[in-house]
C-alpha atoms as one frame of an Amber mdcrd trajectory, in Angstrom:
protein
  -0.126   0.120   0.117   1.408   3.595  -0.751   2.420   5.553   1.940   1.920
   9.172   2.458   4.543  11.270   3.876   4.963  13.179   6.966   3.457  16.008
   7.182   3.123  18.341  10.726   0.582  20.489  10.006  -1.927  16.754   9.884
  -0.622  15.375  12.496  -1.034  17.959  15.729  -4.096  18.636  13.523  -4.720
  14.820  14.224  -3.462  15.496  17.867  -5.487  18.096  18.839  -8.509  16.290
  17.937  -7.594  13.343  19.416  -7.376  15.486  22.645  -9.988  16.864  22.039
 -12.248  14.087  21.760 -10.977  12.706  25.087 -11.352  15.643  26.871 -11.548
  13.914  30.137  -8.432  11.871  30.167  -6.934  14.947  28.574  -7.594  17.694
  31.110  -6.584  14.575  33.782  -3.773  14.485  31.949  -3.183  17.944  32.250
  -3.715  18.577  35.724  -1.836  15.391  36.823   1.221  16.858  34.995   0.201
  20.713  35.889   1.461  19.946  39.488   3.863  17.728  38.517   5.780  20.345
  37.250   4.871  22.779  39.362   6.548  21.352  42.589  10.626  21.068  41.295
   9.820  24.780  39.347   9.154  26.043  42.483  11.663  24.124  44.381  13.878
  24.976  41.723  12.745  29.215  41.782  13.771  29.166  45.637  17.343  27.472
  44.469  17.968  29.805  41.962  17.131  33.124  44.444  19.404  31.647  46.993
  23.126  31.478  44.404  21.354  34.672  41.899  24.226  36.909  41.274  24.561
  40.027  43.331  21.693  42.432  41.681  23.919  45.181  40.690  24.768  45.834
  37.130  27.241  43.264  35.382  26.433  40.835  39.175  27.936  37.336  37.779
  31.039  39.354  37.637  31.630  40.295  41.050  33.560  37.198  42.456  35.102
  36.955  46.350  38.157  35.823  46.762  39.531  33.566  49.637  42.764  31.873
  50.339  42.470  28.591  52.392  45.411  26.440  53.611  45.337  22.849  52.370
  46.932  21.345  54.744  45.017  22.737  57.175  41.563  20.566  56.157  40.497
  24.167  53.831  40.332  26.507  56.780  40.732  30.386  55.650  43.843  32.364
  55.820  42.665  36.069  57.175  43.681  38.708  54.726  45.965  41.789  55.446
  45.857  45.388  53.954  49.024  44.427  53.142  47.822  41.373  50.789  45.299
  43.383  49.555  48.099  45.531  48.012  49.675  42.151  46.977  46.705  40.994
  44.656  45.324  44.356  43.089  47.204  44.710  39.461  46.068  41.421  38.381
  44.924  41.866  34.747  41.657  39.539  34.792  40.550  42.147  37.744  39.131
  45.604  37.219  39.016  46.495  40.427  39.759  44.636  43.896  38.035  45.792
  47.650  37.732  44.462  50.716  35.285  44.918  53.471  35.142  44.268  57.520
  31.615  43.738  58.618  30.899  46.218  61.538  28.032  46.189  63.848  26.489
  48.558  66.215  24.309  51.812  67.426  24.071  55.102  65.185  22.650  58.092
  67.552  21.139  61.572  65.927  20.983  63.011  69.063  18.491  65.247  68.316
  16.439  62.285  66.603  17.142  59.102  68.128  19.293  56.135  67.848  18.865
  52.548  65.746  20.830  49.390  65.713  22.510  48.797  62.373  24.398  45.547
  61.351  27.056  47.613  58.481  29.836  46.934  56.949  33.047  49.026  56.560
  34.583  49.398  53.058  37.868  49.677  51.194  37.146  52.763  49.008  37.486
  50.655  45.423  34.304  48.456  46.839  30.993  51.161  45.527  32.493  52.186
  42.540  33.675  48.522  41.465  29.396  47.478  42.498  28.645  50.109  40.246
  26.141  51.564  43.403  25.729  55.428  43.290  23.252  56.792  46.443  20.054
  58.125  46.082  20.886  60.533  48.098  24.351  62.079  48.128  27.560  60.821
  47.322  29.595  58.195  48.203  32.504  59.544  50.124  36.481  60.521  49.366
  39.423  58.057  50.667  40.259  61.210  52.286  37.288  61.292  54.582  37.644
  57.860  55.459  37.140  58.428  59.047  34.740  61.050  59.343  31.838  59.946
  56.871  28.674  57.580  56.617  26.431  55.865  54.033  22.211  54.849  55.574
  20.814  51.860  54.059  17.812  53.359  52.739  15.616  51.446  55.337  18.022
  53.253  58.207  17.302  56.312  56.879  13.698  56.005  56.688  13.923  54.902
  60.687  15.787  57.508  61.200  14.797  60.544  59.419  11.356  59.241  57.743
  13.307  59.745  54.054  14.103  63.501  54.550  16.682  64.952  52.416  17.374
  66.850  55.426  19.778  63.836  57.246  22.647  64.741  54.473  25.413  66.476
  56.652  23.992  66.077  60.324  26.611  64.321  62.751  25.663  60.978  64.315
  27.917  59.030  66.607  28.280  55.175  65.248  29.705  53.468  67.808  31.079
  56.621  69.657  32.827  58.007  66.633  31.208  61.252  65.094  30.532  60.731
  61.715  29.486  63.145  58.650  25.964  61.509  56.846  27.632  62.001  53.132
  24.716  59.158  51.640  21.657  57.138  51.301  22.066  54.201  49.760  19.361
  52.618  46.971  16.248  50.587  48.433  17.292  47.269  48.326  20.918  47.428
  48.508  22.319  45.660  51.436  26.184  44.712  50.414  27.778  42.604  51.556
  24.382  39.953  53.495  22.612  42.146  54.552  23.538  45.550  56.193  22.748
  48.871  56.180  25.374  51.448  56.623  28.606  52.238  55.697  32.254  53.851
  55.999  34.939  53.805  54.943  38.043  51.737  55.822  41.165  53.821  57.195
  44.564  53.735  55.282  46.428  50.786  56.391  43.579  49.125  58.422  43.772
  46.813  61.259  42.575  43.044  61.109  41.942  41.104  58.584  38.900  41.357
  54.983  36.747  39.808  52.867  37.850  40.232  49.800  35.433  41.045  46.782
  36.370  41.778  43.114  35.688  42.821  39.668  36.796  40.229  36.638  37.352
  42.216  33.573  35.885  40.806  30.515  36.739  37.943  29.334  38.428  36.801
  32.150  37.216  33.632  34.619  37.493  32.459  38.407  40.075  29.710  36.837
  42.423  32.337  35.637  42.376  34.806  37.949  43.111  31.944  40.528  45.831
  31.370  38.858  46.904  34.686  38.152  46.985  35.676  41.849  47.759  32.459
  43.424  51.638  33.556  42.837  50.705  37.138  43.590  50.457  36.054  47.099
  52.815  33.518  47.440  54.863  36.736  47.234  54.005  37.865  50.945  54.765
  33.827  52.245  58.482  35.501  53.610  56.773  37.997  56.057  54.450  34.847
  57.075  53.698  32.856  60.085  54.443  29.131  58.924  50.745  28.952  59.752
  49.900  30.738  57.401  51.761  29.609  54.404  51.956  28.170  50.951  47.716
  29.459  50.753  45.589  28.847  47.467  43.994  31.398  46.422  40.053  30.636
  45.426  38.445  32.793  42.933  33.997  32.184  42.654  30.834  34.279  42.219
  30.196  36.273  45.492  27.045  34.871  46.616  28.482  31.209  45.261  28.260
  28.997  48.327  26.378  31.275  50.519  24.397  30.169  53.520  25.228  29.016
  57.481  21.664  27.933  57.072  22.449  25.541  54.397  19.939  27.104  52.281
  21.420  25.836  48.064  21.916  22.567  49.399  17.995  22.456  51.549  16.511
  24.083  48.062  18.396  21.646  45.675  17.245  18.489  47.482  13.857  19.747
  47.037  13.955  20.214  43.289  15.342  16.417  43.727  11.616  15.605  45.683
  10.396  18.049  43.084  11.311  16.057  39.922  10.701  12.288  41.870   6.805
  14.023  41.792   7.617  14.313  38.741   8.688  11.587  37.410   5.195   9.618
  39.199   3.401  11.984  37.417   4.835  11.424  34.437   4.848   7.570  34.956
   0.824   7.791  35.431   0.372   9.762  31.901   1.775   7.573  30.756  -0.765
   4.906  31.704  -3.162   7.575  30.833  -2.382   7.793  27.519  -1.955   3.958
  26.737  -5.636   3.420  28.030  -6.678   6.276  25.211  -4.127   4.599  23.062
  -5.756   0.725  22.968  -8.974   2.362  23.331  -8.423   4.242  19.630  -6.200
   1.535  18.385  -8.855   1.056  15.959  -9.104   4.372  14.735  -5.080   4.743
  14.289  -5.500   1.115  12.011  -8.122   2.540  10.047  -5.525   5.670   9.418
  -2.998   2.839   8.429  -5.017   1.290   6.150  -4.959   4.556   4.629  -1.929
   4.921   4.083  -0.502   6.679   7.525   3.276   4.845   8.654   4.053   3.510
  11.590   6.208   6.433  12.272   3.283   8.336  11.373   1.210   7.179  14.223
   3.520   7.171  16.681   4.768  10.813  16.187   0.982  11.213  16.477   0.640
   9.986  19.555   3.782  11.497  21.090   2.285  14.719  19.630  -0.012  14.531
  21.691   1.878  14.186  24.650   3.628  17.021  23.991   0.603  19.227  23.590
  -0.067  17.728  27.090   2.412  18.824  28.655   2.880  22.241  27.109  -0.266
  22.984  28.139   0.502  21.230  32.118   3.537  23.252  31.927   1.804  26.458
  31.552  -0.371  25.439  34.412   1.966  24.443  36.345   4.619  27.502  35.694
   1.117  29.629  36.751   0.615  27.464  40.082   4.281  27.924  40.849   4.089
  31.678  40.442   1.487  32.104  42.971   3.323  29.141  45.142   6.934  31.960
  44.701   4.897  35.066  45.124   3.014  33.935  48.344   6.735  32.606  49.932
   8.438  35.690  48.568   5.348  38.254  50.048   5.370  36.112  53.117   9.102
  35.933  54.243  11.110  37.758  51.756  12.160  41.123  54.314  12.892  39.262
  57.595  13.430  35.465  57.009  15.728  35.349  53.849  19.643  35.310  54.901
  20.842  37.452  52.466  19.785  40.818  50.416  20.164  38.997  47.314  18.305
  36.095  47.995  14.684  36.912  45.257  12.347  34.630  45.121  10.785  34.801
  41.411   9.747  32.733  38.475  12.239  34.976  35.969  14.380  33.320  32.648
  16.068  30.803  34.527  12.755  28.934  35.944  11.498  29.623  32.233  14.145
  27.993  31.111  14.549  25.181  33.216  10.130  24.289  33.354  10.738  24.515
  29.254  13.304  21.646  29.206  10.767  20.151  31.822   8.167  19.613  29.505
  10.621  18.613  26.659  11.290  15.891  29.033   7.596  15.196  30.197   6.230
  14.740  26.641   9.666  11.967  26.078   8.643  10.367  29.447   5.199  10.394
  29.491   4.670   9.668  25.496   7.034   7.622  24.179   6.326   3.907  25.500
   2.657   4.347  23.956   3.843   5.686  21.159   6.431   2.810  21.279   3.720
   0.225  22.170   1.586   1.614  19.068   3.733   1.963  16.542   4.886  -1.679
  17.782   0.740  -3.385  16.989   0.418  -4.700  13.519  -2.088  -2.137  12.616
  -3.339  -4.441   9.889  -4.217  -7.123  11.513  -6.051  -4.656  13.928  -8.762
  -4.168  11.253  -9.433  -8.147  10.831  -9.321  -8.829  14.231 -12.226  -8.863
  16.215 -11.259  -8.027  19.186 -10.769  -4.626  18.182  -6.693  -4.729  19.165
  -7.002  -4.058  22.543  -5.063  -7.101  23.520  -2.164  -6.373  20.871  -1.110
  -2.673  22.991   0.392  -5.302  25.858   1.154  -3.799  29.116   0.024  -3.279
  32.471   1.836  -6.435  34.067   3.202  -7.494  37.679   5.372  -4.337  37.606
   3.160  -1.561  37.149   0.660  -3.210  40.046   3.559  -2.958  42.447   4.653
   0.784  41.391   1.021   1.622  41.570   1.308  -0.009  44.986   4.027   1.908
  46.227   2.946   5.525  44.901  -0.353   4.768  47.097   1.857   4.639  50.191
   4.045   7.450  49.259   0.935   9.680  48.760  -0.861   8.650  51.847   2.380
   8.935  53.836   2.251  12.228  52.636  -0.640  13.268  53.000  -1.113  12.202
  56.629   1.512  14.343  56.845  -0.214  17.026  55.365  -2.933  16.368  57.814
  -0.926  17.053  60.881   0.186  20.320  59.428  -2.767  21.354  57.973  -3.766
  20.781  61.897  -1.411  22.616  63.026  -1.807  25.727  60.610  -5.421  25.605
  61.274  -4.353  26.142  65.155  -1.603  28.876  64.617  -4.390  30.960  63.769
  -5.657  31.825  67.227  -1.511  32.149  68.463  -1.650  34.235  70.948  -5.261
  35.516  71.106  -5.696  34.692  74.908  -3.323  37.960  75.273  -4.735  41.245
  73.718  -1.339  41.393  71.807  -2.936  43.597  69.316  -3.369  46.660  72.191
   0.636  45.317  73.168   3.417  47.883  71.141   6.616  45.696  71.868  10.736
  46.916  70.789  13.743  45.515  71.147  16.048  47.965  73.073  19.194  47.640
  74.779  19.881  49.642  78.436  23.105  49.234  78.877  25.450  52.558  78.025
  27.054  52.227  75.082  30.116  53.936  76.432  30.629  51.803  79.946  29.122
  48.504  78.666  27.109  48.742  82.174  23.587  49.475  83.017  23.354  53.367
  85.212  21.656  53.327  87.797  17.830  54.330  87.717  18.112  54.355  84.222
  14.790  51.103  83.714  12.919  53.111  86.098  13.015  55.921  84.080  12.111
  54.040  80.763   9.572  52.430  82.946   8.265  55.632  83.972   8.996  57.461
  80.357   6.610  54.747  78.667   3.887  54.553  80.938   3.119  58.212  80.094
   3.154  58.076  76.853   0.127  60.214  75.240  -2.651  56.898  74.928  -0.607
  54.405  76.672  -2.363  52.564  79.949   1.038  50.848  81.108   3.794  49.741
  80.202   6.530  47.499  81.130   9.902  45.287  80.012  11.003  42.072  79.563
  13.015  40.338  78.099  10.352  39.135  76.032   6.564  38.468  75.357   4.190
  35.257  76.081   5.004  33.418  72.544   7.225  36.052  70.891  10.988  36.318
  72.131  10.970  34.096  75.182  14.216  31.721  76.204  14.309  28.547  77.423
  16.074  26.534  80.555  16.607  24.176  81.933  15.108  23.906  86.248  15.808
  22.627  88.926  13.412  21.983  91.801  14.298  21.652  94.833  12.776  18.456
  96.657  11.662  17.247  92.842  13.232  15.030  90.760  13.304  16.827  87.084
  12.120  16.044  84.306  14.068  14.268  81.672  15.275  15.649  78.815  12.957
  18.513  76.376  10.107  18.275  79.487  12.537  19.896  82.119  12.997  22.677
  79.744  10.658  25.885  80.882  10.117  29.220  78.876  11.126  31.897  80.858
  10.961  35.305  81.605  12.747  38.449  83.419  10.195  41.070  84.094   9.046
  44.309  85.694   6.116  44.129  88.123   3.507  45.782  85.649   4.748  43.164
  82.983   1.227  40.760  84.463  -1.015  44.078  83.576  -0.111  45.097  81.012
  -1.040  41.776  79.215  -4.128  41.108  81.129  -2.180  37.843  82.794  -3.997
  37.317  86.287  -2.991  36.685  89.665  -3.999  32.827  90.748  -1.896  32.457
  94.000   0.001  34.009  96.208   1.550  37.038  95.390   3.419  39.364  92.233
   6.180  40.720  91.591   6.862  43.840  93.100   8.974  47.228  93.048  10.417
  45.511  96.242  12.029  42.767  94.731  15.100  44.873  93.786  18.271  43.722
  93.568  20.082  42.580  96.493  16.784  41.236  97.588  15.546  37.950  98.136
  15.403  36.230  94.959  12.170  35.497  93.801   9.196  33.944  90.836   6.217
  33.503  89.891   5.156  30.867  87.577   2.650  29.930  85.264  -0.571  27.700
  86.231   0.842  25.111  83.566   4.401  25.185  85.511   2.529  24.126  88.598
   0.619  21.543  87.196   3.561  20.013  85.168   6.706  20.356  87.743   5.180
  20.388  91.453   1.686  18.162  90.534   2.273  16.519  94.110   2.893  19.030
  96.389   1.912  23.456  96.630   4.250  25.168  94.411   4.504  27.916  96.464
   7.288  28.260  98.639   9.173  25.647  96.403  12.627  27.378  95.062  14.068
  26.779  91.255  17.040  27.510  90.014  16.873  27.956  86.184  20.160  27.373
  84.315  20.301  29.659  81.778  19.381  32.797  83.928  21.666  32.218  86.586
  23.013  28.853  87.745  23.701  29.660  91.219  20.556  31.738  92.194  17.743
  29.643  93.945  14.233  31.970  93.708  11.429  31.387  95.827   8.019  30.324
  94.131   5.633  33.065  95.439   3.411  33.680  92.872   1.170  31.801  90.645
   0.086  33.619  87.399  -2.481  32.948  84.700  -0.989  30.963  81.223   0.285
  33.472  78.975  -2.827  31.881  76.623  -1.004  31.818  73.395  -1.664  28.077
  73.376  -1.442  26.973  69.319  -2.285  23.570  69.522  -3.881  20.950  72.876
   0.059  19.975  73.233   1.483  23.708  73.657   3.233  24.102  76.805   2.431
  27.255  79.192   4.748  26.555  81.348   6.357  29.568  82.255   9.067  30.986
  85.049   9.263  35.204  85.474  11.361  36.483  88.117  12.316  40.225  88.879
  14.078  42.272  86.113  15.825  44.071  88.437  17.015  40.654  90.192  19.129
  39.802  87.030  22.053  41.451  85.217  20.557  43.330  82.197  21.457  42.714
  78.877  18.933  43.611  75.777  15.169  44.108  76.938  11.668  44.377  75.563
   9.118  47.206  76.077   6.031  46.325  76.065   3.544  49.385  75.903  -0.357
  48.625  76.067  -2.358  51.373  74.132  -5.666  52.327  74.548  -6.204  52.779
  70.775  -4.555  51.238  68.168  -0.839  50.336  69.742   1.403  50.694  66.203
   0.809  54.818  66.871   2.629  55.027  69.834   5.316  53.764  67.275   7.169
  57.164  67.059   6.204  58.828  70.194   7.933  55.622  72.091  10.785  56.599
  70.265  10.783  59.629  71.172  10.459  58.278  75.247  13.314  56.229  75.551
  15.397  59.175  73.185  14.201  61.696  76.084  15.796  58.962  78.518  18.985
  58.444  76.982  19.810  59.451  73.545  22.182  56.833  72.808  19.249  53.647
  73.764  18.607  52.325  70.218  15.742  50.460  69.904  14.348  48.161  66.917
  11.721  45.798  65.804   8.979  47.913  66.235   5.661  45.667  66.466   2.286
  45.203  68.092   2.372  41.510  70.171   0.198  40.142  67.292   2.600  41.098
  64.447   5.130  39.748  66.912   3.054  36.346  67.319   2.846  36.279  62.986
   6.622  36.684  62.600   6.865  33.512  65.169   4.196  31.725  63.198   5.344
  32.471  59.689   7.776  29.451  58.100   5.636  27.021  60.341   2.383  28.368
  57.762   4.356  29.099  54.995   5.700  25.255  55.268   2.544  24.299  56.862
   0.760  25.547  54.008   3.266  23.560  51.205   2.717  20.300  53.141  -1.018
  20.226  52.797  -0.741  21.769  49.501   2.007  18.785  48.169  -0.148  16.138
  50.397  -3.231  17.311  47.938  -2.023  16.952  44.709  -0.206  13.874  45.826
  -3.401  12.637  46.753  -4.855  13.382  42.992  -2.024  11.503  41.734  -1.894
   8.538  43.521  -5.987   8.474  42.132  -4.754   8.752  38.729  -2.554   6.102
  38.801  -4.578   3.658  40.688  -7.561   4.333  38.123  -5.067   4.251  35.046
  -4.280   0.732  36.190  -7.672  -0.413  36.712  -8.667   1.404  33.210  -6.141
  -0.406  31.726  -7.172  -3.995  32.799 -10.535  -3.183  31.900  -9.800  -2.475
  28.754  -7.526  -5.580  28.387 -10.546  -7.822  29.584 -12.901  -6.142  27.550
 -13.217  -9.411  25.570 -13.403 -11.962  28.716 -15.887  -9.123  29.857 -17.900
  -9.289  27.145 -18.535 -12.843  26.960 -18.847 -13.470  30.345 -22.360 -10.433
  30.016 -23.420 -12.574  27.085 -23.954 -15.586  29.348 -25.522 -14.212  31.860
 -23.271 -12.701  34.474 -24.210  -9.888  36.691 -23.142  -6.758  35.434 -22.566
  -5.331  39.313 -20.316  -8.527  40.115 -17.878  -7.050  37.258 -18.239  -4.348
  38.528 -17.427  -4.965  41.954 -14.924  -7.125  40.640 -12.990  -4.307  39.736
 -13.646  -2.212  42.750 -11.939  -4.984  44.391  -9.035  -5.361  42.589  -8.988
  -1.768  43.890  -9.301  -2.382  47.897  -6.375  -4.767  47.261  -3.914  -2.119
  46.259  -5.004   0.390  48.226  -5.330  -1.378  52.235  -1.708  -2.306  51.987
  -0.799   1.112  50.926  -2.660   2.568  53.837  -1.391   0.378  56.314   1.925
   1.078  54.793   1.886   4.994  54.643   0.017   5.559  57.700   2.447   3.065
  59.552   5.730   5.462  57.762   3.839   8.481  59.204   3.377   7.514  62.612
   7.450   6.046  62.921   7.982   9.823  61.287   6.020  11.671  63.501   9.094
  12.295  66.306  10.766  14.731  63.023   7.284  16.138  62.041   6.501  17.806
  65.633   9.413  20.530  65.089   7.206  21.931  62.761   3.482  21.794  63.961
   3.487  23.506  66.601   3.002  21.822  69.601   0.219  20.240  67.889  -0.332
  16.206  68.765   1.958  14.508  65.633   0.014  11.222  66.220  -3.675  12.626
  66.867  -5.940   9.865  65.709  -8.645  11.722  64.279  -5.956  12.842  61.616
  -5.098   9.038  60.710  -8.549   7.907  60.334  -9.702  10.501  58.542  -6.418
  10.294  55.943  -7.175   5.889  55.761 -11.092   7.352  55.257 -10.476  10.306
  52.891  -7.840   7.893  50.964  -9.907   5.048  50.612 -12.717   7.230  49.355
 -10.438   8.947  46.824  -9.185   5.264  45.628 -13.004   3.933  45.487 -13.650
   7.231  43.447 -10.805   6.454  40.794 -12.189   2.741  40.241 -15.514   4.055
  39.937 -15.094   5.083  36.555 -13.075   1.417  35.398 -16.240  -0.510  37.258
 -19.026   1.010  35.573 -17.429   0.793  32.416 -16.743  -3.098  33.105 -20.111
  -3.320  33.936 -21.620  -2.053  30.970 -19.229  -3.733  27.944 -21.959  -4.394
  24.787 -20.987  -7.823  24.311 -22.915  -7.619  21.543 -20.682  -5.085  20.256
 -17.089  -6.304  21.700 -17.896  -9.853  20.047 -18.584  -8.487  16.064 -14.928
  -6.531  17.026 -16.835  -3.329  16.833
């Protein structure tokens, strides 16, 4: 028979027509691939966001230069001002500079004081970064000891963005400096800094090096060029510092004290595994479609289509589904990435260049995923169809479904494993979802929206000591704020900024492990009134509990129940290891719990000691307002400055915002886990559907014969459901067992929720069995409704 030439337009038209004709299966396949592509695309955007180049012009050419000592396991060697001079002038560099991290307090005695994280830069750094101030200018090298550059956020905090800040003289860690410029919003070189000044010539100490590659230069070539320059200085170094090796790489490369890049790379691999499972399920669906359409494909062959053309048509269908799934997956990834960026970026990302976005690299990655997905999901059906004798199919009574084959034991085993893993993931998602629901009520037992908090260091910057009467004056100034009902000081607030310590109770055997740790706080007497915490027994703290007096403590009701269940806690003596290992505090009162319970297992055992009886370091102020507490922020800053102009405050927010900050990461992770669990459930259901549908299609002729001989259609449908249950039952048992075993690990992300809550496991089992039954319903109904006459005639 004469074969027609391959026409791409016709193949595309036939493929599109086939997808539209069976739109139900096409939409299911598209949805599965969309979910499968969205997961790795989202995680890949996290990875790219963590290691992207510095956000400066030609940021990929900005490098860091390290010197390591191979004989000491790659230990970094210090780089001095003299070493920097040795390395300058290399042909592979446009410029080379250094920086030192600094921090402390900047004080404008007519405005306020603010804490800053800063850097001392050599004069080359800002020019090589191609960064110019948005207001003012870059200081000259001869102004190194007298000038200061503000970050945009620090400019807003101190001066509300007023350009008249230029020329003002401030104290920066006790040194008088003049503000000469404000750097752009979002700039935070080298890591997340907001204040800068220049190093003086011949500076002391070591620096980290940053450079800009010359056009055409590579990090490896530059390292080879700088190596001999470094070794020239070995004669002046100690034996321990000699023999170093220069290493050059992207400035953002291998950064991450928290292992962000490694963690995100691991998530990408997990996402790719999910995509592989989705591809296998879609391949099964396409294989089912191929068996159902094999007779129509045989007609095309009879009309002159070659095997290659028919196989290409099936593969093109896979490509169209993958492309559509990629587009939808990209949209889902954009929503997820945008949510994470908007929720966590400002305070939780470790570096200022970290920005999660669906941009060029992510689009390229998704394009590659679409191509690979089309191949993985489409090659097997295409090869199966291309290998069938389509001419014989037209003569075969069974319609050719048996000629395609497939669906053997390996497929059933694959689906069972997938179901078990999906069930375990759904259980984890259920537990995190339960914790997510509970986190909405975190802190509701306190007047959180009415309390403004801020951190400060009451010690003198000059002496590092606490001046007499300073804490009392500060509390008095805060309490007299217009609109303030009361004010207090503490090391933290319930659920926000608290500290943990092991506790020892005289006469009581200590609890083991984490059970023996409590939250503790050092507070002023008005602390409890500011938070509406009611005294339940004994007395509260008072002004008489001063330094030098008898050490006393007030404990929460949960503390009394947990740590002194058999005897009254009043009069007992406790020792807090983290506060002062040598001091025993006598319990004089019991206060009500803090009311920050997010779940049934959230602990409320707290101990409060007088702030006056502990050496004061960083503290937190709490101002209870009569209206909107956030409106007290400007007055709060002025009140602190009136007590001491050099006392910096930071993290000014309401207690409700503080609680949201503390639960933000767990809530985002829980939301992602819930979405992943539901996606896994859908993917698993499609896998089960594909397996059962294929089995029914293969047995179509057998079912037709049984029906023609009088078999009950409901019995045949139940047989299919039995197959589904035999797949589901062991998978549910294994999946829930995996979740049960992993519950200790999960508990770290559950905000105190029970990681073995029985209702979650029961609910997951019922949801999984119900979803599996729904997935089996369509194949079961098909088994019961096979038309015997048509099948036996070969229709």
